[in-house]
Amino acid sequence: MGAARGENATKVAVIVEGKPYTYGELLEQALRLSAALRARGVARGDRVAIYMDNTWPCIVSLYGTLLAGGVFVIVNPQTKSDKVEFILNDSGARLLLTDGHLSKEFLPALPRVRQPLGVIASGKVPAMERGKLPAMESGKSPAMDEAASPAGARIEAFDEVVRGTPPGRPTTEIIPNDLAALIYTSGSTGNPKGVMQTHGSMVFAAGSLIEYLRLGSEDRILCVLPLAFDYGLYQLLMTIQLGATLVLERSFTYPAQIFARMREHSVTVFPGVPTIYAMLISAHGREPLSFPSVTRVTNTAAALPDDFVTKLHEIFPNALIYKMYGLTECKRVCYLEPELADAKPGSVGRAIPGTEIYLLSPDGQPVPAGENGILYVRGPHVMVGYWNRPDLSDHMLKPGKLPGERVLCTQDFFRMDADGFLYFVGRSDDIIKTRGEKVSPAEVENALHGIPGVREAAIIGIPDPLLGEAIRAYVVVEPDSGLNDKQLRVACAAKLENFMVPKEFVFIAEMPKTATGKVSKKLLREQKTT
């Protein structure tokens, strides 16, 4: 946060829903929070969960945690109570920094958290929810009840904690190899897994992105993506590393408001995903839009349809349009230089600066140009592994070119042309990637199986031009259940994040099975739907 000192202290670092905050304000409040975290027991390497919307307290929490020497665990604000509980327990978080309006989800989780946990909440925290943490549900073990509600543990108000704590000094203990973040992403078992990223890997990744996107300190970067989504998170990290300005909004739900902010603040960088670009193009069709201040447009999560690009050039007449591919385990793999879009249609480009990529066959042999292979990624941006999951780490991290080195096996199939440009072919595992988020079919199936009247459920991903993959649910219901797709959608929305709710529900009389009695998703994919 060197940009927060000296002459840059008065420069605007972030504009949150129209309100500007300077680098000096960010440094001061982050140092106050870091002192408060240390006073509450946070030490080097301790995890701090941040369960917040895209707000000023969320930004302060992230940097306050890092300055205290902690590891931030950023949790999507759409996350439901059961998964909040899992992440808190799995990460061993010492503190939860959250928003008061999310209390419906985090309060039920607290009694089931194994380790003592303090809570600091921004915004309105209802009086009945302040004070001691909620007691353990009846029937739970007394030992766990004591851990969940330690003596003196309180839900504290974020503003009061920050105002009431003098700024401390940032920790000097941290080295680049120390953990900076656990970023939870869906796993094939249904439980999310924590991707371990170090200070060194995240600084490197942000620097590499800055280099190929050709960004500078004068840029004003828009972010309408959740900070819990690494694509959104890195808009903030790049901004602060550059000493630039971030224009932060909660979402793209109200496009007219976003357009007004873009014009007011002369936004120069527009990061999006195909669903956002579809909304943008739809608005452009109703009333022509033009944002000449934007010089870079970036896309990831799913391939950008070719017919979108023409329209985006109309909306952003002065912008370079970047197509990219990445995954949480290394942040970003490759990018296509905008000048090569016509020469390399369909490509997601070459390795980001400072890294290497190559393809191997399933038995580990190099594949020639033009043939399909599994993509491997080598570089300082590769994760350390998955938190508490050495088995899953070994599945994704393989022996590299040097003795003792480990490289990332993406488990995705690509082909590479003679010039070294990549073309995505398909996934080799069961995970669905939709809207840039990884979704475990098992997690959605578990939610469906918990709905009264559902006998069996199976989830697959189907190609979608905007989402990358859309989620389709095949459901067998009890004959007298009376369930319809609307009821299932509402029930799923109560249990799952929005991006996990199936786009389609297909009712079938019986699930196709393998000889061993397992549901055959291969046969489901071959079924015709009406």
Short mmCIF file of C-alpha atoms in Angstrom, two decimals:
data_model
loop_
_atom_site.label_atom_id
_atom_site.label_comp_id
_atom_site.label_asym_id
_atom_site.label_seq_id
_atom_site.Cartn_x
_atom_site.Cartn_y
_atom_site.Cartn_z
CA MET A 1 0.00 0.00 0.00
CA GLY A 2 2.86 2.34 -0.81
CA ALA A 3 0.48 4.49 -2.86
CA ALA A 4 -1.24 5.51 0.38
CA ARG A 5 1.75 7.51 1.57
CA GLY A 6 3.20 10.86 0.57
CA GLU A 7 1.61 12.80 -2.28
CA ASN A 8 -0.72 9.92 -3.17
CA ALA A 9 -2.42 10.01 0.23
CA THR A 10 -5.00 12.48 -1.09
CA LYS A 11 -5.65 10.60 -4.33
CA VAL A 12 -8.97 8.78 -4.60
CA ALA A 13 -8.38 5.03 -4.23
CA VAL A 14 -11.96 3.78 -4.49
CA ILE A 15 -15.37 5.22 -5.27
CA VAL A 16 -17.94 3.02 -3.56
CA GLU A 17 -21.46 3.51 -4.90
CA GLY A 18 -20.57 7.12 -5.71
CA LYS A 19 -18.68 7.97 -2.50
CA PRO A 20 -14.92 8.59 -2.86
CA TYR A 21 -12.28 7.39 -0.39
CA THR A 22 -8.62 8.36 -0.59
CA TYR A 23 -5.51 6.23 -0.24
CA GLY A 24 -4.81 8.01 3.05
CA GLU A 25 -8.23 7.08 4.40
CA LEU A 26 -7.77 3.48 3.30
CA LEU A 27 -4.39 3.21 5.01
CA GLU A 28 -5.60 4.83 8.24
CA GLN A 29 -8.75 2.71 8.55
CA ALA A 30 -6.93 -0.49 7.56
CA LEU A 31 -4.27 0.20 10.22
CA ARG A 32 -6.99 0.85 12.82
CA LEU A 33 -8.71 -2.40 11.94
CA SER A 34 -5.43 -4.34 11.87
CA ALA A 35 -4.68 -3.10 15.42
CA ALA A 36 -8.19 -4.13 16.48
CA LEU A 37 -7.74 -7.59 14.94
CA ARG A 38 -4.44 -8.12 16.73
CA ALA A 39 -6.02 -6.96 19.99
CA ARG A 40 -8.62 -9.68 19.47
CA GLY A 41 -6.00 -12.37 19.05
CA VAL A 42 -5.26 -12.41 15.30
CA ALA A 43 -1.64 -13.42 14.78
CA ARG A 44 0.53 -14.22 11.79
CA GLY A 45 -1.20 -16.76 9.56
CA ASP A 46 -4.57 -16.68 11.37
CA ARG A 47 -7.58 -16.76 9.10
CA VAL A 48 -10.14 -13.95 9.08
CA ALA A 49 -13.42 -14.58 7.25
CA ILE A 50 -14.86 -11.63 5.31
CA TYR A 51 -18.53 -12.21 4.48
CA MET A 52 -19.58 -8.88 2.99
CA ASP A 53 -21.02 -7.12 -0.03
CA ASN A 54 -18.90 -4.87 -2.27
CA THR A 55 -18.62 -2.09 0.30
CA TRP A 56 -16.05 0.19 1.91
CA PRO A 57 -15.94 -1.97 5.09
CA CYS A 58 -15.16 -4.99 2.88
CA ILE A 59 -12.13 -3.23 1.36
CA VAL A 60 -10.93 -2.04 4.76
CA SER A 61 -11.40 -5.58 6.12
CA LEU A 62 -9.31 -7.12 3.37
CA TYR A 63 -6.35 -4.78 3.81
CA GLY A 64 -6.75 -4.63 7.59
CA THR A 65 -6.41 -8.41 7.70
CA LEU A 66 -3.28 -8.36 5.54
CA LEU A 67 -1.67 -5.56 7.58
CA ALA A 68 -2.32 -7.60 10.74
CA GLY A 69 -0.48 -10.56 9.20
CA GLY A 70 -3.69 -12.53 8.81
CA VAL A 71 -5.06 -14.56 5.91
CA PHE A 72 -8.29 -13.26 4.43
CA VAL A 73 -11.06 -15.75 3.59
CA ILE A 74 -13.47 -13.85 1.40
CA VAL A 75 -16.97 -15.38 1.25
CA ASN A 76 -19.57 -14.55 -1.39
CA PRO A 77 -22.45 -12.62 0.23
CA GLN A 78 -24.88 -14.93 -1.60
CA THR A 79 -23.54 -17.88 0.42
CA LYS A 80 -26.14 -19.65 2.54
CA SER A 81 -25.84 -20.59 6.20
CA ASP A 82 -24.71 -24.22 5.81
CA LYS A 83 -21.81 -23.29 3.57
CA VAL A 84 -20.87 -20.31 5.77
CA GLU A 85 -20.67 -22.80 8.64
CA PHE A 86 -18.50 -25.17 6.58
CA ILE A 87 -16.07 -22.44 5.52
CA LEU A 88 -15.72 -21.08 9.05
CA ASN A 89 -15.01 -24.56 10.40
CA ASP A 90 -12.77 -25.67 7.56
CA SER A 91 -10.65 -22.51 7.56
CA GLY A 92 -10.48 -22.29 11.36
CA ALA A 93 -11.27 -18.57 11.12
CA ARG A 94 -10.52 -16.65 14.29
CA LEU A 95 -12.82 -13.75 13.42
CA LEU A 96 -15.80 -13.14 11.15
CA LEU A 97 -16.12 -9.69 9.57
CA THR A 98 -19.58 -9.37 8.07
CA ASP A 99 -22.58 -7.17 7.24
CA GLY A 100 -25.48 -6.86 9.64
CA HIS A 101 -28.02 -7.48 6.87
CA LEU A 102 -26.52 -10.97 6.34
CA SER A 103 -27.42 -11.99 9.91
CA LYS A 104 -30.17 -14.31 8.64
CA GLU A 105 -27.41 -16.51 7.22
CA PHE A 106 -24.47 -16.10 9.60
CA LEU A 107 -26.33 -16.19 12.92
CA PRO A 108 -27.63 -19.77 12.49
CA ALA A 109 -24.11 -20.87 11.55
CA LEU A 110 -22.35 -19.49 14.63
CA PRO A 111 -23.50 -22.04 17.22
CA ARG A 112 -22.15 -24.84 15.02
CA VAL A 113 -18.69 -23.33 14.59
CA ARG A 114 -16.15 -25.45 16.47
CA GLN A 115 -13.55 -22.84 17.40
CA PRO A 116 -14.10 -19.65 19.43
CA LEU A 117 -15.13 -16.95 16.99
CA GLY A 118 -15.51 -13.20 17.38
CA VAL A 119 -17.84 -11.29 15.07
CA ILE A 120 -17.60 -7.70 13.83
CA ALA A 121 -20.55 -6.55 11.72
CA SER A 122 -20.96 -3.43 9.61
CA GLY A 123 -24.22 -1.59 9.10
CA LYS A 124 -27.23 -2.13 11.28
CA VAL A 125 -26.84 -4.90 13.82
CA PRO A 126 -30.24 -5.39 15.53
CA ALA A 127 -30.08 -4.92 19.29
CA MET A 128 -31.26 -8.48 19.94
CA GLU A 129 -28.30 -9.76 17.92
CA ARG A 130 -25.64 -7.73 19.68
CA GLY A 131 -23.85 -8.90 22.75
CA LYS A 132 -23.13 -12.57 23.29
CA LEU A 133 -23.13 -14.93 20.38
CA PRO A 134 -26.22 -17.17 20.01
CA ALA A 135 -26.38 -20.27 22.17
CA MET A 136 -25.96 -23.76 20.78
CA GLU A 137 -29.10 -25.50 19.59
CA SER A 138 -30.57 -27.97 22.05
CA GLY A 139 -29.19 -31.47 21.77
CA LYS A 140 -25.67 -30.36 20.84
CA SER A 141 -22.71 -31.25 22.98
CA PRO A 142 -21.91 -28.96 25.94
CA ALA A 143 -18.25 -28.80 24.87
CA MET A 144 -19.20 -27.38 21.49
CA ASP A 145 -21.66 -24.97 23.11
CA GLU A 146 -18.84 -23.57 25.25
CA ALA A 147 -16.59 -23.17 22.18
CA ALA A 148 -19.33 -21.51 20.16
CA SER A 149 -20.16 -18.97 22.84
CA PRO A 150 -16.92 -18.27 24.73
CA ALA A 151 -17.11 -16.01 27.75
CA GLY A 152 -17.22 -12.38 26.69
CA ALA A 153 -17.51 -13.08 22.96
CA ARG A 154 -19.58 -10.38 21.33
CA ILE A 155 -20.96 -9.21 18.01
CA GLU A 156 -19.34 -5.81 17.72
CA ALA A 157 -20.19 -2.90 15.43
CA PHE A 158 -17.61 -2.41 12.67
CA ASP A 159 -17.65 1.41 12.77
CA GLU A 160 -17.26 1.48 16.55
CA VAL A 161 -14.31 -0.94 16.42
CA VAL A 162 -12.50 1.08 13.73
CA ARG A 163 -13.18 4.48 15.31
CA GLY A 164 -12.31 3.26 18.78
CA THR A 165 -8.91 1.75 17.94
CA PRO A 166 -5.83 3.92 17.31
CA PRO A 167 -3.91 3.08 14.12
CA GLY A 168 -1.23 0.44 14.70
CA ARG A 169 1.86 -0.40 12.72
CA PRO A 170 1.68 -3.00 9.94
CA THR A 171 3.25 -6.33 10.72
CA THR A 172 6.86 -6.76 9.60
CA GLU A 173 6.86 -10.56 10.03
CA ILE A 174 5.26 -11.51 6.71
CA ILE A 175 7.37 -12.79 3.82
CA PRO A 176 6.22 -13.46 0.22
CA ASN A 177 5.87 -17.21 0.89
CA ASP A 178 3.30 -16.66 3.66
CA LEU A 179 -0.38 -17.20 2.94
CA ALA A 180 -2.38 -14.12 2.01
CA ALA A 181 -5.73 -15.68 1.12
CA LEU A 182 -7.92 -18.75 1.09
CA ILE A 183 -10.28 -18.48 -1.85
CA TYR A 184 -13.02 -21.10 -1.65
CA THR A 185 -14.18 -22.75 -4.86
CA SER A 186 -16.53 -25.67 -5.46
CA GLY A 187 -15.22 -29.22 -5.27
CA SER A 188 -16.46 -32.48 -6.76
CA THR A 189 -17.51 -33.78 -3.32
CA GLY A 190 -20.00 -30.94 -2.84
CA ASN A 191 -17.97 -29.12 -0.21
CA PRO A 192 -15.95 -26.08 -1.31
CA LYS A 193 -12.17 -26.23 -1.12
CA GLY A 194 -9.86 -23.41 -0.04
CA VAL A 195 -7.30 -22.40 -2.67
CA MET A 196 -4.13 -21.28 -0.86
CA GLN A 197 -2.51 -18.20 -2.41
CA THR A 198 0.58 -16.53 -0.98
CA HIS A 199 1.51 -12.85 -0.88
CA GLY A 200 4.11 -13.56 -3.55
CA SER A 201 1.73 -15.39 -5.90
CA MET A 202 -0.96 -12.71 -5.68
CA VAL A 203 1.43 -9.78 -6.15
CA PHE A 204 2.97 -11.59 -9.13
CA ALA A 205 -0.42 -12.35 -10.69
CA ALA A 206 -1.64 -8.78 -10.29
CA GLY A 207 1.60 -7.48 -11.82
CA SER A 208 1.34 -9.84 -14.80
CA LEU A 209 -2.27 -8.77 -15.44
CA ILE A 210 -1.29 -5.11 -15.19
CA GLU A 211 1.48 -5.68 -17.75
CA TYR A 212 -0.57 -7.36 -20.47
CA LEU A 213 -3.61 -5.13 -19.96
CA ARG A 214 -1.27 -2.13 -20.28
CA LEU A 215 -2.68 -0.41 -17.19
CA GLY A 216 -1.32 2.67 -15.46
CA SER A 217 -1.88 4.77 -12.35
CA GLU A 218 -4.18 7.10 -14.30
CA ASP A 219 -6.72 4.33 -14.97
CA ARG A 220 -10.17 4.23 -13.41
CA ILE A 221 -11.29 0.60 -13.22
CA LEU A 222 -14.94 -0.35 -12.91
CA CYS A 223 -15.89 -3.35 -10.76
CA VAL A 224 -19.48 -4.65 -10.73
CA LEU A 225 -18.32 -8.21 -9.96
CA PRO A 226 -18.29 -9.61 -6.40
CA LEU A 227 -14.97 -9.16 -4.61
CA ALA A 228 -15.46 -12.79 -3.53
CA PHE A 229 -15.08 -13.76 -7.21
CA ASP A 230 -11.34 -13.64 -7.98
CA TYR A 231 -12.03 -11.71 -11.19
CA GLY A 232 -13.60 -8.98 -9.04
CA LEU A 233 -10.99 -9.29 -6.27
CA TYR A 234 -8.11 -8.67 -8.67
CA GLN A 235 -9.70 -5.45 -9.95
CA LEU A 236 -9.17 -4.13 -6.41
CA LEU A 237 -5.70 -5.65 -6.00
CA MET A 238 -4.51 -4.27 -9.35
CA THR A 239 -5.94 -0.84 -8.57
CA ILE A 240 -4.13 -0.52 -5.24
CA GLN A 241 -0.89 -2.01 -6.61
CA LEU A 242 -0.99 0.59 -9.41
CA GLY A 243 -2.08 3.56 -7.33
CA ALA A 244 -5.08 3.88 -9.68
CA THR A 245 -8.79 4.38 -8.86
CA LEU A 246 -11.48 1.70 -8.52
CA VAL A 247 -15.15 2.50 -9.19
CA LEU A 248 -16.92 -0.17 -7.12
CA GLU A 249 -20.59 -1.13 -7.38
CA ARG A 250 -22.46 -4.01 -5.73
CA SER A 251 -23.62 -5.53 -9.01
CA PHE A 252 -24.85 -4.82 -12.54
CA THR A 253 -28.49 -5.14 -11.43
CA TYR A 254 -29.29 -1.50 -12.25
CA PRO A 255 -27.46 -0.77 -15.52
CA ALA A 256 -28.66 2.83 -15.85
CA GLN A 257 -27.04 3.65 -12.50
CA ILE A 258 -23.79 1.99 -13.62
CA PHE A 259 -23.81 3.92 -16.89
CA ALA A 260 -24.19 7.19 -14.97
CA ARG A 261 -21.23 6.30 -12.72
CA MET A 262 -19.10 5.37 -15.74
CA ARG A 263 -19.73 8.74 -17.36
CA GLU A 264 -19.35 10.70 -14.14
CA HIS A 265 -15.97 9.13 -13.32
CA SER A 266 -14.70 8.65 -16.90
CA VAL A 267 -14.11 4.92 -16.39
CA THR A 268 -11.25 3.58 -18.55
CA VAL A 269 -11.41 -0.19 -17.83
CA PHE A 270 -14.57 -2.31 -18.05
CA PRO A 271 -14.23 -5.93 -16.80
CA GLY A 272 -17.23 -8.14 -17.47
CA VAL A 273 -18.59 -11.59 -18.23
CA PRO A 274 -20.85 -12.58 -21.15
CA THR A 275 -24.07 -12.21 -19.11
CA ILE A 276 -23.15 -8.58 -18.33
CA TYR A 277 -22.29 -7.92 -21.96
CA ALA A 278 -25.63 -9.40 -23.03
CA MET A 279 -27.44 -6.91 -20.76
CA LEU A 280 -25.25 -4.10 -22.07
CA ILE A 281 -25.96 -4.97 -25.70
CA SER A 282 -29.69 -5.28 -24.97
CA ALA A 283 -29.69 -1.77 -23.45
CA HIS A 284 -27.72 -0.53 -26.48
CA GLY A 285 -30.43 -1.94 -28.75
CA ARG A 286 -33.11 0.08 -26.95
CA GLU A 287 -31.09 3.30 -26.80
CA PRO A 288 -27.60 3.67 -28.33
CA LEU A 289 -24.79 3.73 -25.75
CA SER A 290 -21.27 5.07 -26.10
CA PHE A 291 -18.45 5.18 -23.56
CA PRO A 292 -15.47 6.75 -25.34
CA SER A 293 -13.43 7.01 -22.10
CA VAL A 294 -13.13 3.19 -21.88
CA THR A 295 -9.85 1.98 -23.40
CA ARG A 296 -9.88 -1.67 -22.21
CA VAL A 297 -12.71 -4.19 -22.10
CA THR A 298 -11.93 -7.59 -20.55
CA ASN A 299 -13.91 -10.82 -20.63
CA THR A 300 -13.58 -14.15 -18.86
CA ALA A 301 -15.84 -16.88 -17.35
CA ALA A 302 -17.12 -18.00 -20.77
CA ALA A 303 -16.22 -17.40 -24.39
CA LEU A 304 -17.43 -14.08 -25.76
CA PRO A 305 -19.68 -14.75 -28.79
CA ASP A 306 -18.26 -13.27 -31.99
CA ASP A 307 -21.39 -11.23 -32.70
CA PHE A 308 -21.00 -9.56 -29.29
CA VAL A 309 -17.61 -8.15 -30.26
CA THR A 310 -19.02 -6.04 -33.10
CA LYS A 311 -21.62 -4.51 -30.79
CA LEU A 312 -19.06 -3.91 -28.04
CA HIS A 313 -16.91 -1.95 -30.49
CA GLU A 314 -19.93 0.28 -31.07
CA ILE A 315 -20.45 0.81 -27.34
CA PHE A 316 -16.73 1.18 -26.55
CA PRO A 317 -15.33 2.83 -29.71
CA ASN A 318 -11.85 3.42 -28.25
CA ALA A 319 -11.40 0.13 -26.38
CA LEU A 320 -9.17 -2.89 -26.85
CA ILE A 321 -11.19 -6.06 -26.17
CA TYR A 322 -9.38 -8.86 -24.31
CA LYS A 323 -10.46 -12.51 -24.30
CA MET A 324 -8.97 -14.51 -21.41
CA TYR A 325 -9.05 -17.86 -19.63
CA GLY A 326 -8.17 -18.68 -16.04
CA LEU A 327 -9.06 -20.59 -12.91
CA THR A 328 -8.88 -19.77 -9.22
CA GLU A 329 -5.95 -22.14 -8.70
CA CYS A 330 -3.64 -19.77 -10.60
CA LYS A 331 -5.84 -16.73 -11.17
CA ARG A 332 -5.17 -16.35 -14.92
CA VAL A 333 -3.66 -18.70 -17.51
CA CYS A 334 -3.72 -16.88 -20.83
CA TYR A 335 -5.00 -13.91 -22.80
CA LEU A 336 -5.47 -13.02 -26.46
CA GLU A 337 -3.95 -9.73 -27.52
CA PRO A 338 -6.79 -7.63 -28.99
CA GLU A 339 -4.83 -6.92 -32.15
CA LEU A 340 -4.81 -10.67 -32.92
CA ALA A 341 -8.55 -11.28 -32.52
CA ASP A 342 -9.18 -11.50 -36.27
CA ALA A 343 -6.07 -13.59 -36.95
CA LYS A 344 -6.84 -16.10 -34.16
CA PRO A 345 -10.63 -16.49 -34.00
CA GLY A 346 -11.77 -18.72 -31.17
CA SER A 347 -8.45 -18.60 -29.35
CA VAL A 348 -7.99 -17.63 -25.70
CA GLY A 349 -4.40 -16.68 -26.44
CA ARG A 350 -1.01 -17.39 -24.94
CA ALA A 351 0.43 -17.58 -21.42
CA ILE A 352 0.35 -14.44 -19.32
CA PRO A 353 3.75 -12.70 -18.84
CA GLY A 354 6.23 -14.57 -16.64
CA THR A 355 4.54 -17.96 -16.94
CA GLU A 356 4.59 -21.07 -19.14
CA ILE A 357 1.86 -23.38 -20.46
CA TYR A 358 2.00 -26.75 -22.23
CA LEU A 359 -0.23 -29.68 -23.15
CA LEU A 360 0.19 -33.32 -22.20
CA SER A 361 -1.79 -36.42 -23.08
CA PRO A 362 -3.69 -38.25 -20.29
CA ASP A 363 -0.66 -40.54 -19.90
CA GLY A 364 1.71 -37.57 -19.52
CA GLN A 365 3.23 -37.36 -23.00
CA PRO A 366 3.66 -34.11 -24.98
CA VAL A 367 1.07 -33.65 -27.75
CA PRO A 368 1.83 -32.15 -31.18
CA ALA A 369 0.34 -28.89 -32.41
CA GLY A 370 -3.31 -29.17 -33.36
CA GLU A 371 -4.07 -32.17 -31.15
CA ASN A 372 -6.03 -32.17 -27.88
CA GLY A 373 -4.22 -32.38 -24.57
CA ILE A 374 -4.60 -31.49 -20.89
CA LEU A 375 -3.36 -27.98 -20.05
CA TYR A 376 -0.53 -27.56 -17.52
CA VAL A 377 0.49 -24.21 -16.04
CA ARG A 378 3.89 -23.29 -14.64
CA GLY A 379 4.72 -20.07 -12.80
CA PRO A 380 4.80 -18.11 -9.52
CA HIS A 381 1.01 -17.64 -9.65
CA VAL A 382 0.20 -21.32 -9.09
CA MET A 383 -1.51 -22.08 -5.77
CA VAL A 384 0.29 -23.78 -2.88
CA GLY A 385 -2.54 -26.32 -2.76
CA TYR A 386 -5.97 -26.77 -1.19
CA TRP A 387 -6.33 -26.04 2.52
CA ASN A 388 -6.48 -29.27 4.54
CA ARG A 389 -6.90 -31.35 1.35
CA PRO A 390 -3.60 -32.97 0.34
CA ASP A 391 -5.53 -35.55 -1.72
CA LEU A 392 -7.14 -32.90 -3.89
CA SER A 393 -3.89 -30.95 -4.04
CA ASP A 394 -2.13 -34.01 -5.47
CA HIS A 395 -4.86 -34.31 -8.10
CA MET A 396 -4.21 -30.79 -9.39
CA LEU A 397 -0.50 -30.26 -8.65
CA LYS A 398 1.85 -32.53 -10.56
CA PRO A 399 5.65 -32.95 -10.78
CA GLY A 400 7.15 -30.18 -12.90
CA LYS A 401 10.22 -29.75 -15.07
CA LEU A 402 12.59 -29.29 -12.12
CA PRO A 403 13.20 -31.73 -9.24
CA GLY A 404 10.68 -31.01 -6.49
CA GLU A 405 8.74 -28.50 -8.60
CA ARG A 406 4.95 -28.77 -8.85
CA VAL A 407 2.89 -27.39 -11.71
CA LEU A 408 -0.86 -26.96 -12.07
CA CYS A 409 -2.79 -29.58 -14.03
CA THR A 410 -5.99 -27.73 -14.98
CA GLN A 411 -7.83 -30.98 -15.90
CA ASP A 412 -9.16 -29.05 -18.93
CA PHE A 413 -8.61 -30.12 -22.54
CA PHE A 414 -7.20 -27.63 -25.04
CA ARG A 415 -5.45 -27.72 -28.36
CA MET A 416 -2.52 -25.47 -29.24
CA ASP A 417 -1.67 -24.26 -32.73
CA ALA A 418 1.83 -24.03 -34.18
CA ASP A 419 2.16 -20.44 -32.92
CA GLY A 420 1.43 -21.44 -29.30
CA PHE A 421 -2.15 -20.13 -29.14
CA LEU A 422 -4.68 -22.08 -27.05
CA TYR A 423 -8.21 -23.17 -28.00
CA PHE A 424 -10.53 -24.49 -25.28
CA VAL A 425 -11.95 -27.98 -25.99
CA GLY A 426 -13.71 -29.10 -22.78
CA ARG A 427 -13.51 -30.10 -19.13
CA SER A 428 -12.32 -33.49 -17.96
CA ASP A 429 -14.03 -33.49 -14.55
CA ASP A 430 -17.59 -33.18 -13.28
CA ILE A 431 -17.38 -29.54 -12.18
CA ILE A 432 -19.66 -27.09 -14.02
CA LYS A 433 -18.31 -23.62 -14.75
CA THR A 434 -21.15 -21.12 -15.05
CA ARG A 435 -20.98 -17.31 -14.90
CA GLY A 436 -17.31 -17.69 -14.04
CA GLU A 437 -18.11 -19.69 -10.90
CA LYS A 438 -17.35 -23.37 -10.34
CA VAL A 439 -20.39 -25.39 -9.32
CA SER A 440 -20.29 -28.86 -7.83
CA PRO A 441 -23.14 -31.01 -9.20
CA ALA A 442 -23.13 -32.90 -5.89
CA GLU A 443 -23.90 -29.72 -3.94
CA VAL A 444 -26.92 -28.88 -6.12
CA GLU A 445 -28.07 -32.51 -6.04
CA ASN A 446 -27.88 -32.50 -2.23
CA ALA A 447 -30.10 -29.41 -2.13
CA LEU A 448 -32.66 -31.04 -4.43
CA HIS A 449 -32.65 -34.27 -2.44
CA GLY A 450 -33.56 -32.25 0.64
CA ILE A 451 -36.84 -31.07 -0.92
CA PRO A 452 -39.84 -33.16 0.18
CA GLY A 453 -41.27 -35.02 -2.79
CA VAL A 454 -37.99 -35.31 -4.71
CA ARG A 455 -37.02 -38.97 -5.07
CA GLU A 456 -33.88 -38.61 -7.20
CA ALA A 457 -31.97 -35.73 -8.77
CA ALA A 458 -28.99 -35.42 -11.09
CA ILE A 459 -27.20 -32.32 -12.34
CA ILE A 460 -25.30 -31.79 -15.57
CA GLY A 461 -23.83 -28.79 -17.35
CA ILE A 462 -25.00 -27.94 -20.86
CA PRO A 463 -23.33 -25.54 -23.31
CA ASP A 464 -24.61 -21.97 -23.06
CA PRO A 465 -23.34 -19.05 -25.18
CA LEU A 466 -23.59 -16.56 -22.29
CA LEU A 467 -22.98 -18.61 -19.16
CA GLY A 468 -20.31 -20.93 -20.55
CA GLU A 469 -22.33 -23.78 -19.11
CA ALA A 470 -25.88 -23.71 -17.83
CA ILE A 471 -27.10 -25.99 -15.06
CA ARG A 472 -29.75 -28.55 -15.97
CA ALA A 473 -31.50 -30.60 -13.28
CA TYR A 474 -33.05 -34.00 -14.01
CA VAL A 475 -35.59 -34.83 -11.32
CA VAL A 476 -37.68 -37.85 -10.38
CA VAL A 477 -40.51 -36.84 -8.04
CA GLU A 478 -42.98 -38.84 -5.95
CA PRO A 479 -46.22 -39.38 -7.90
CA ASP A 480 -48.35 -37.39 -5.48
CA SER A 481 -45.86 -34.57 -4.83
CA GLY A 482 -47.39 -32.05 -7.24
CA LEU A 483 -43.98 -30.41 -7.60
CA ASN A 484 -43.30 -28.15 -10.57
CA ASP A 485 -40.21 -26.34 -11.81
CA LYS A 486 -41.19 -23.04 -10.17
CA GLN A 487 -41.46 -24.70 -6.74
CA LEU A 488 -38.11 -26.42 -7.20
CA ARG A 489 -36.46 -23.18 -8.30
CA VAL A 490 -37.75 -21.34 -5.21
CA ALA A 491 -36.63 -24.18 -2.91
CA CYS A 492 -33.16 -24.25 -4.49
CA ALA A 493 -32.82 -20.47 -4.21
CA ALA A 494 -33.41 -20.76 -0.46
CA LYS A 495 -30.50 -23.20 -0.12
CA LEU A 496 -28.01 -22.21 -2.82
CA GLU A 497 -26.25 -19.16 -4.19
CA ASN A 498 -28.05 -17.69 -7.19
CA PHE A 499 -25.51 -18.93 -9.71
CA MET A 500 -26.03 -22.52 -8.46
CA VAL A 501 -29.80 -22.58 -9.06
CA PRO A 502 -30.53 -24.71 -12.14
CA LYS A 503 -31.56 -22.86 -15.27
CA GLU A 504 -33.63 -25.85 -16.43
CA PHE A 505 -35.60 -28.57 -14.62
CA VAL A 506 -36.40 -31.74 -16.56
CA PHE A 507 -38.88 -34.16 -14.96
CA ILE A 508 -38.32 -37.82 -15.85
CA ALA A 509 -39.98 -41.04 -14.72
CA GLU A 510 -36.74 -42.89 -13.97
CA MET A 511 -33.03 -42.14 -13.83
CA PRO A 512 -30.86 -44.05 -16.32
CA LYS A 513 -28.40 -46.21 -14.37
CA THR A 514 -25.11 -47.97 -14.98
CA ALA A 515 -24.61 -51.67 -14.33
CA THR A 516 -23.42 -50.81 -10.84
CA GLY A 517 -26.57 -48.83 -10.09
CA LYS A 518 -25.08 -45.35 -10.43
CA VAL A 519 -26.89 -42.58 -12.29
CA SER A 520 -25.47 -42.41 -15.84
CA LYS A 521 -24.90 -38.76 -16.67
CA LYS A 522 -23.64 -39.84 -20.07
CA LEU A 523 -27.11 -41.23 -20.86
CA LEU A 524 -28.76 -38.14 -19.42
CA ARG A 525 -26.73 -35.96 -21.79
CA GLU A 526 -27.92 -38.13 -24.70
CA GLN A 527 -31.59 -37.74 -23.77
CA LYS A 528 -33.70 -35.34 -25.80
CA THR A 529 -35.65 -32.73 -23.85
CA THR A 530 -38.83 -31.01 -24.89
#
